[in-house]
Tab-separated table of C-alpha atoms in Angstrom:
chain	number	residue	atom	x	y	z
A	1	MET	CA	-0.092	18.766	44.006
A	2	LYS	CA	-0.432	20.876	40.100
A	3	LYS	CA	-4.349	18.263	39.927
A	4	PHE	CA	-4.496	19.908	43.959
A	5	ILE	CA	-3.639	23.576	42.412
A	6	LEU	CA	-5.874	23.204	39.488
A	7	SER	CA	-9.176	21.271	41.563
A	8	ALA	CA	-8.297	24.587	44.093
A	9	LEU	CA	-8.842	26.937	40.960
A	10	LEU	CA	-11.499	25.620	39.091
A	11	VAL	CA	-13.505	25.017	43.150
A	12	ILE	CA	-13.462	28.883	42.872
A	13	ALA	CA	-13.465	30.063	39.477
A	14	ALA	CA	-17.372	28.209	39.829
A	15	THR	CA	-17.303	30.133	43.126
A	16	THR	CA	-16.853	33.162	41.277
A	17	LEU	CA	-19.579	32.322	39.005
A	18	GLN	CA	-21.809	31.835	41.528
A	19	ALA	CA	-21.658	34.345	42.608
A	20	GLN	CA	-22.226	37.263	40.653
A	21	PRO	CA	-25.569	37.961	40.173
A	22	LYS	CA	-27.919	36.571	37.062
A	23	VAL	CA	-29.644	39.213	34.481
A	24	TYR	CA	-32.372	37.366	33.227
A	25	PHE	CA	-32.773	38.239	28.760
A	26	THR	CA	-35.258	38.064	26.562
A	27	LYS	CA	-35.844	39.646	23.239
A	28	ASP	CA	-39.743	39.309	22.841
A	29	ILE	CA	-41.209	43.225	24.893
A	30	SER	CA	-44.519	42.400	24.745
A	31	PRO	CA	-46.719	41.509	27.873
A	32	GLU	CA	-46.314	38.689	28.386
A	33	ALA	CA	-42.117	38.571	27.935
A	34	LEU	CA	-42.671	41.122	31.034
A	35	VAL	CA	-44.120	38.501	32.807
A	36	LYS	CA	-42.758	35.931	32.060
A	37	ILE	CA	-39.054	37.945	32.648
A	38	TYR	CA	-40.629	38.653	36.523
A	39	LYS	CA	-41.506	34.805	36.848
A	40	ALA	CA	-38.135	34.112	36.215
A	41	LEU	CA	-36.495	36.054	38.548
A	42	GLY	CA	-38.152	34.002	40.745
A	43	LYS	CA	-39.268	36.325	43.615
A	44	GLU	CA	-43.052	37.430	44.728
A	45	ALA	CA	-44.125	40.794	45.058
A	46	THR	CA	-46.134	40.582	48.191
A	47	GLY	CA	-47.580	42.377	50.183
A	48	ARG	CA	-48.535	46.224	48.682
A	49	VAL	CA	-46.411	46.478	45.294
A	50	ALA	CA	-45.726	49.777	44.112
A	51	VAL	CA	-44.560	49.361	39.967
A	52	LYS	CA	-43.048	52.679	39.601
A	53	ILE	CA	-42.878	53.453	36.207
A	54	SER	CA	-42.239	56.974	34.161
A	55	THR	CA	-45.743	57.991	33.440
A	56	GLY	CA	-44.519	60.872	31.011
A	57	GLU	CA	-44.315	63.939	29.747
A	58	ALA	CA	-46.615	64.889	27.540
A	59	GLY	CA	-46.202	65.537	24.721
A	60	GLY	CA	-43.278	62.414	25.128
A	61	HIS	CA	-44.587	59.092	23.320
A	62	ASN	CA	-41.328	57.159	24.438
A	63	TYR	CA	-42.002	55.716	27.261
A	64	LEU	CA	-43.635	52.256	28.637
A	65	LYS	CA	-47.365	52.285	27.707
A	66	PRO	CA	-50.600	51.369	28.875
A	67	THR	CA	-50.973	48.358	26.516
A	68	LEU	CA	-47.314	46.985	27.772
A	69	ILE	CA	-47.911	46.845	31.887
A	70	ARG	CA	-50.796	46.025	32.376
A	71	SER	CA	-50.520	42.040	32.247
A	72	LEU	CA	-47.393	42.917	34.918
A	73	VAL	CA	-48.395	45.174	37.117
A	74	ASP	CA	-52.184	43.010	37.292
A	75	GLU	CA	-50.071	40.055	37.992
A	76	VAL	CA	-48.645	41.371	41.057
A	77	ASN	CA	-51.158	43.440	42.180
A	78	GLY	CA	-49.783	46.332	41.705
A	79	THR	CA	-50.314	50.272	42.160
A	80	ILE	CA	-48.546	52.578	39.853
A	81	VAL	CA	-46.074	54.629	41.706
A	82	GLU	CA	-44.963	57.833	40.407
A	83	CYS	CA	-43.336	61.376	42.284
A	84	ASN	CA	-43.722	65.473	40.582
A	85	THR	CA	-40.632	66.880	38.679
A	86	ALA	CA	-39.074	68.961	39.308
A	87	TYR	CA	-38.698	71.485	36.571
A	88	PRO	CA	-41.346	73.231	34.298
A	89	GLY	CA	-43.410	70.777	32.276
A	90	LYS	CA	-46.831	68.824	32.456
A	91	ARG	CA	-45.642	66.856	34.898
A	92	ASN	CA	-44.172	69.576	38.223
A	93	THR	CA	-47.500	69.915	39.855
A	94	THR	CA	-50.243	67.295	41.850
A	95	GLU	CA	-53.509	68.356	38.954
A	96	ALA	CA	-51.433	69.194	35.931
A	97	HIS	CA	-49.298	65.137	36.264
A	98	TRP	CA	-52.594	63.912	37.024
A	99	GLN	CA	-53.831	65.268	33.720
A	100	THR	CA	-51.096	63.687	31.957
A	101	ILE	CA	-51.436	60.538	33.677
A	102	HIS	CA	-55.148	60.302	32.318
A	103	GLU	CA	-54.109	61.732	28.885
A	104	HIS	CA	-51.150	58.931	28.847
A	105	GLY	CA	-54.037	55.960	29.832
A	106	PHE	CA	-52.884	54.870	32.648
A	107	ASP	CA	-55.623	55.459	35.098
A	108	SER	CA	-56.814	52.914	32.542
A	109	ILE	CA	-54.834	49.481	33.801
A	110	ALA	CA	-54.180	51.220	37.738
A	111	ALA	CA	-54.599	52.501	40.570
A	112	VAL	CA	-52.141	55.465	40.528
A	113	ASP	CA	-50.466	57.733	43.445
A	114	ILE	CA	-48.713	59.789	43.250
A	115	MET	CA	-46.633	59.466	45.957
A	116	ASP	CA	-45.250	63.196	46.794
A	117	GLU	CA	-48.461	64.191	46.333
A	118	TYR	CA	-49.324	65.236	49.410
A	119	GLY	CA	-45.804	65.955	51.159
A	120	ASP	CA	-42.214	64.175	51.898
A	121	ILE	CA	-40.401	62.279	53.726
A	122	ARG	CA	-36.593	61.832	54.431
A	123	ILE	CA	-35.805	57.899	54.631
A	124	PRO	CA	-31.651	56.924	55.874
A	125	ILE	CA	-29.415	57.326	53.029
A	126	ARG	CA	-25.775	54.937	54.314
A	127	ASP	CA	-23.011	57.613	51.745
A	128	LYS	CA	-22.879	60.572	52.979
A	129	LYS	CA	-20.383	62.282	50.415
A	130	HIS	CA	-23.405	64.613	49.148
A	131	MET	CA	-26.434	64.340	51.151
A	132	LYS	CA	-27.500	63.912	54.540
A	133	TYR	CA	-30.164	61.644	53.204
A	134	ASN	CA	-32.683	61.030	50.670
A	135	ILE	CA	-36.053	62.732	50.632
A	136	VAL	CA	-39.335	61.006	48.354
A	137	GLY	CA	-42.685	60.518	48.096
A	138	GLY	CA	-44.734	60.532	51.313
A	139	HIS	CA	-47.104	57.550	49.801
A	140	LEU	CA	-43.587	55.448	49.924
A	141	ALA	CA	-44.094	54.709	53.774
A	142	ASN	CA	-47.873	52.781	51.926
A	143	TYR	CA	-45.908	49.501	49.795
A	144	ASP	CA	-44.189	46.638	50.842
A	145	PHE	CA	-42.522	45.937	48.600
A	146	MET	CA	-40.859	47.929	44.610
A	147	VAL	CA	-41.495	46.752	40.960
A	148	ASN	CA	-38.369	49.372	39.285
A	149	LEU	CA	-39.807	48.273	35.887
A	150	ALA	CA	-38.171	51.908	34.165
A	151	HIS	CA	-37.176	52.586	30.480
A	152	PHE	CA	-33.794	51.925	29.396
A	153	LYS	CA	-32.923	55.099	27.374
A	154	GLY	CA	-30.643	58.042	26.879
A	155	HIS	CA	-31.103	61.399	29.149
A	156	ALA	CA	-29.928	65.071	29.470
A	157	MET	CA	-28.024	65.056	32.160
A	158	GLY	CA	-27.345	61.331	33.590
A	159	GLY	CA	-26.511	60.458	29.637
A	160	PHE	CA	-28.221	57.569	29.889
A	161	GLY	CA	-31.860	55.932	32.237
A	162	GLY	CA	-31.903	52.896	33.774
A	163	VAL	CA	-32.942	51.500	36.630
A	164	LEU	CA	-30.520	53.179	39.094
A	165	LYS	CA	-32.279	56.380	37.230
A	166	ASN	CA	-35.728	55.310	37.957
A	167	GLN	CA	-35.021	54.462	41.683
A	168	SER	CA	-33.580	57.267	42.683
A	169	ILE	CA	-34.678	60.836	41.038
A	170	GLY	CA	-38.084	58.987	40.012
A	171	VAL	CA	-38.753	57.840	44.038
A	172	ALA	CA	-37.772	61.095	44.948
A	173	SER	CA	-40.275	64.392	45.448
A	174	SER	CA	-39.920	67.200	43.563
A	175	LYS	CA	-38.084	68.476	46.557
A	176	GLY	CA	-35.594	65.458	46.599
A	177	LYS	CA	-35.184	65.564	42.925
A	178	ALA	CA	-33.754	69.166	43.428
A	179	TYR	CA	-31.617	68.089	46.529
A	180	ILE	CA	-29.991	65.424	43.862
A	181	HIS	CA	-29.502	66.021	41.311
A	182	THR	CA	-27.843	69.848	43.187
A	183	ALA	CA	-25.858	66.543	44.723
A	184	GLY	CA	-27.342	68.316	48.269
A	185	ALA	CA	-26.671	71.672	48.399
A	186	THR	CA	-30.282	72.916	47.332
A	187	LYS	CA	-34.429	71.592	48.205
A	188	SER	CA	-35.328	73.876	45.806
A	189	PRO	CA	-37.107	73.238	42.813
A	190	GLU	CA	-36.208	76.914	42.319
A	191	GLU	CA	-33.038	77.460	42.475
A	192	LEU	CA	-31.996	74.134	41.140
A	193	TRP	CA	-30.194	75.067	38.438
A	194	ASN	CA	-28.764	78.219	39.645
A	195	ASN	CA	-26.909	74.895	41.580
A	196	LEU	CA	-26.145	72.156	38.847
A	197	PRO	CA	-22.935	70.493	40.544
A	198	ALA	CA	-20.096	69.008	38.866
A	199	GLN	CA	-21.364	65.526	36.302
A	200	ASP	CA	-19.587	63.055	38.647
A	201	HIS	CA	-21.066	64.657	41.965
A	202	PHE	CA	-24.755	64.186	40.108
A	203	LEU	CA	-24.034	60.074	39.156
A	204	GLU	CA	-22.560	59.768	42.631
A	205	SER	CA	-25.966	61.097	43.952
A	206	MET	CA	-28.113	59.053	42.351
A	207	ALA	CA	-26.095	56.195	42.487
A	208	ALA	CA	-26.411	57.069	46.917
A	209	SER	CA	-30.692	57.651	46.836
A	210	ALA	CA	-30.805	54.135	44.168
A	211	GLN	CA	-28.799	52.668	47.338
A	212	ALA	CA	-31.234	54.554	50.156
A	213	VAL	CA	-34.655	53.174	48.258
A	214	ALA	CA	-33.252	49.794	48.144
A	215	ASP	CA	-31.898	49.967	51.977
A	216	TYR	CA	-35.576	51.056	52.162
A	217	PHE	CA	-37.302	48.436	51.205
A	218	GLY	CA	-34.166	45.657	52.839
A	219	GLY	CA	-33.756	43.894	48.821
A	220	ASN	CA	-37.296	43.749	48.220
A	221	ILE	CA	-37.467	45.368	44.779
A	222	ILE	CA	-36.744	43.490	41.337
A	223	TYR	CA	-35.743	45.468	39.015
A	224	ILE	CA	-36.621	45.278	35.139
A	225	ASN	CA	-35.174	47.192	32.097
A	226	VAL	CA	-37.157	47.784	28.934
A	227	MET	CA	-34.903	48.593	26.108
A	228	ASN	CA	-37.152	50.120	23.220
A	229	ASN	CA	-37.621	53.476	21.459
A	230	MET	CA	-33.896	53.839	22.763
A	231	SER	CA	-34.299	57.391	22.209
A	232	VAL	CA	-31.326	59.937	23.581
A	233	ASP	CA	-33.895	62.043	25.198
A	234	CYS	CA	-35.558	60.876	28.478
A	235	ASP	CA	-39.197	60.310	28.529
A	236	CYS	CA	-38.620	63.733	30.827
A	237	ASN	CA	-38.527	65.727	27.025
A	238	SER	CA	-41.741	67.069	25.650
A	239	HIS	CA	-40.551	66.340	22.593
A	240	PRO	CA	-37.546	64.050	22.702
A	241	ALA	CA	-35.736	62.952	19.210
A	242	ASP	CA	-36.133	59.986	16.956
A	243	PRO	CA	-34.703	57.169	18.132
A	244	GLN	CA	-31.704	55.543	15.878
A	245	LEU	CA	-31.213	52.387	17.500
A	246	LYS	CA	-33.690	49.451	16.364
A	247	ASP	CA	-35.130	47.867	20.241
A	248	MET	CA	-32.902	45.243	21.883
A	249	GLY	CA	-35.550	43.470	24.349
A	250	ILE	CA	-36.539	43.075	28.410
A	251	LEU	CA	-33.400	42.225	30.839
A	252	ALA	CA	-34.511	41.728	34.284
A	253	SER	CA	-32.599	41.502	37.733
A	254	LEU	CA	-32.392	41.569	41.158
A	255	ASP	CA	-29.379	43.604	41.658
A	256	PRO	CA	-30.228	47.030	39.884
A	257	VAL	CA	-25.828	47.513	39.166
A	258	ALA	CA	-25.519	44.654	37.708
A	259	LEU	CA	-29.432	45.422	34.910
A	260	ASP	CA	-28.382	48.531	33.362
A	261	GLN	CA	-24.696	47.421	33.243
A	262	ALA	CA	-25.802	44.755	30.679
A	263	CYS	CA	-27.363	47.022	29.262
A	264	LEU	CA	-25.191	49.696	29.116
A	265	ASP	CA	-23.139	46.683	27.506
A	266	LYS	CA	-26.083	45.933	24.682
A	267	ILE	CA	-25.128	49.400	23.477
A	268	PHE	CA	-22.124	49.859	23.666
A	269	ASN	CA	-21.232	46.183	22.857
A	270	HIS	CA	-24.152	46.985	19.149
A	271	LYS	CA	-22.523	46.340	15.799
A	272	GLY	CA	-24.403	48.551	13.698
A	273	THR	CA	-25.936	48.688	10.561
A	274	PRO	CA	-28.108	50.637	8.272
A	275	GLY	CA	-30.926	51.976	10.459
A	276	ASP	CA	-29.636	51.221	13.475
A	277	ASP	CA	-27.677	53.330	14.638
A	278	GLU	CA	-25.627	52.637	18.726
A	279	LYS	CA	-23.884	56.008	18.101
A	280	PRO	CA	-25.510	58.747	19.069
A	281	LEU	CA	-26.876	57.305	21.987
A	282	ILE	CA	-23.152	56.204	22.618
A	283	GLU	CA	-22.512	59.939	22.277
A	284	ARG	CA	-24.632	61.363	24.573
A	285	ILE	CA	-24.032	58.516	27.348
A	286	ASN	CA	-19.692	59.100	27.147
A	287	ARG	CA	-20.869	63.055	27.183
A	288	GLN	CA	-22.825	63.172	30.127
A	289	HIS	CA	-19.576	60.510	31.847
A	290	GLY	CA	-22.968	58.367	32.225
A	291	THR	CA	-21.736	54.857	32.329
A	292	TYR	CA	-19.091	55.738	36.103
A	293	ILE	CA	-23.283	55.933	38.374
A	294	THR	CA	-22.854	52.114	37.943
A	295	GLU	CA	-19.161	52.222	39.210
A	296	TYR	CA	-20.327	54.117	42.139
A	297	ALA	CA	-22.758	52.561	42.769
A	298	GLU	CA	-21.134	49.421	42.667
A	299	LYS	CA	-17.961	50.132	45.235
A	300	ILE	CA	-20.362	51.695	47.771
A	301	GLY	CA	-22.604	48.979	47.754
A	302	LEU	CA	-25.498	48.143	45.844
A	303	GLY	CA	-24.901	45.473	43.192
A	304	SER	CA	-22.045	44.430	41.039
A	305	ARG	CA	-21.589	44.952	38.151
A	306	LYS	CA	-19.655	41.610	36.557
A	307	TYR	CA	-22.693	39.229	35.857
A	308	ILE	CA	-24.500	36.051	34.022
A	309	ILE	CA	-26.607	36.349	31.655
A	310	VAL	CA	-29.299	34.091	30.771
A	311	ASP	CA	-31.141	34.256	28.017
A	312	ILE	CA	-35.420	32.601	28.505
A	313	ASP	CA	-35.784	32.062	24.940
A	314	LYS	CA	-33.557	29.759	24.750
């Protein structure tokens, strides 16, 4: 009887491990490593492929550089996609955004599409706790597959930014960004700052809108976080603080929750040394209750916070 129970427990444990999503990891941060980790995922980007990045605010310098991402964009025959921002700067109008895209060199490596240049569309949202729908760039409808290619770093409002932020705020039009930031209170960028909600409501809205985009693509999304130049400030900041933490590598998964959680775990478990200090980024994340987004995203069924790391360097 004891042998039977032990065997049953071993089967259950093995099944649980198999059910956990895989997060692939490489310490190498290079064009070749990006292509390698994409291939390790085993899911080919097919059809009309959108590569969602942040083009970075003018004046900033931590965003993923064209020289780093070009080989991956070429590999998937992708179009770089973005949306306009909802705050004053060099990307809040289409004209200014195109100038920033050009200055940062993205239009020299691939086709680029500002998805809300000609308007936006509403897509269904499963979790209606705060929002009735998600408002995204109208050109999202032109794509069959998305490569969510995010720069993992801090964020003034979210605590950190990874693939969940890149798929929620990043895919939202300027009106959609206002709608998410205010947890459904307004769609007007001009009224955004006067309608900021409780912090957890904002994080819940980000998780819900990321899920809406995942549902829209029906699983045709892959997720990649590049952990380099990890300032406490987002690439949307034109004068970000210098990174205090050394580069860690590239992580990728088919599960966005597992991926962001794995990156958070790397930060929180890091043992710093002089010149390699994780504390400022952890303080930024904790101040904004940033880890809550993965908890809520798991709760609404977007993914799992449990995962298996697969080191592709071994």
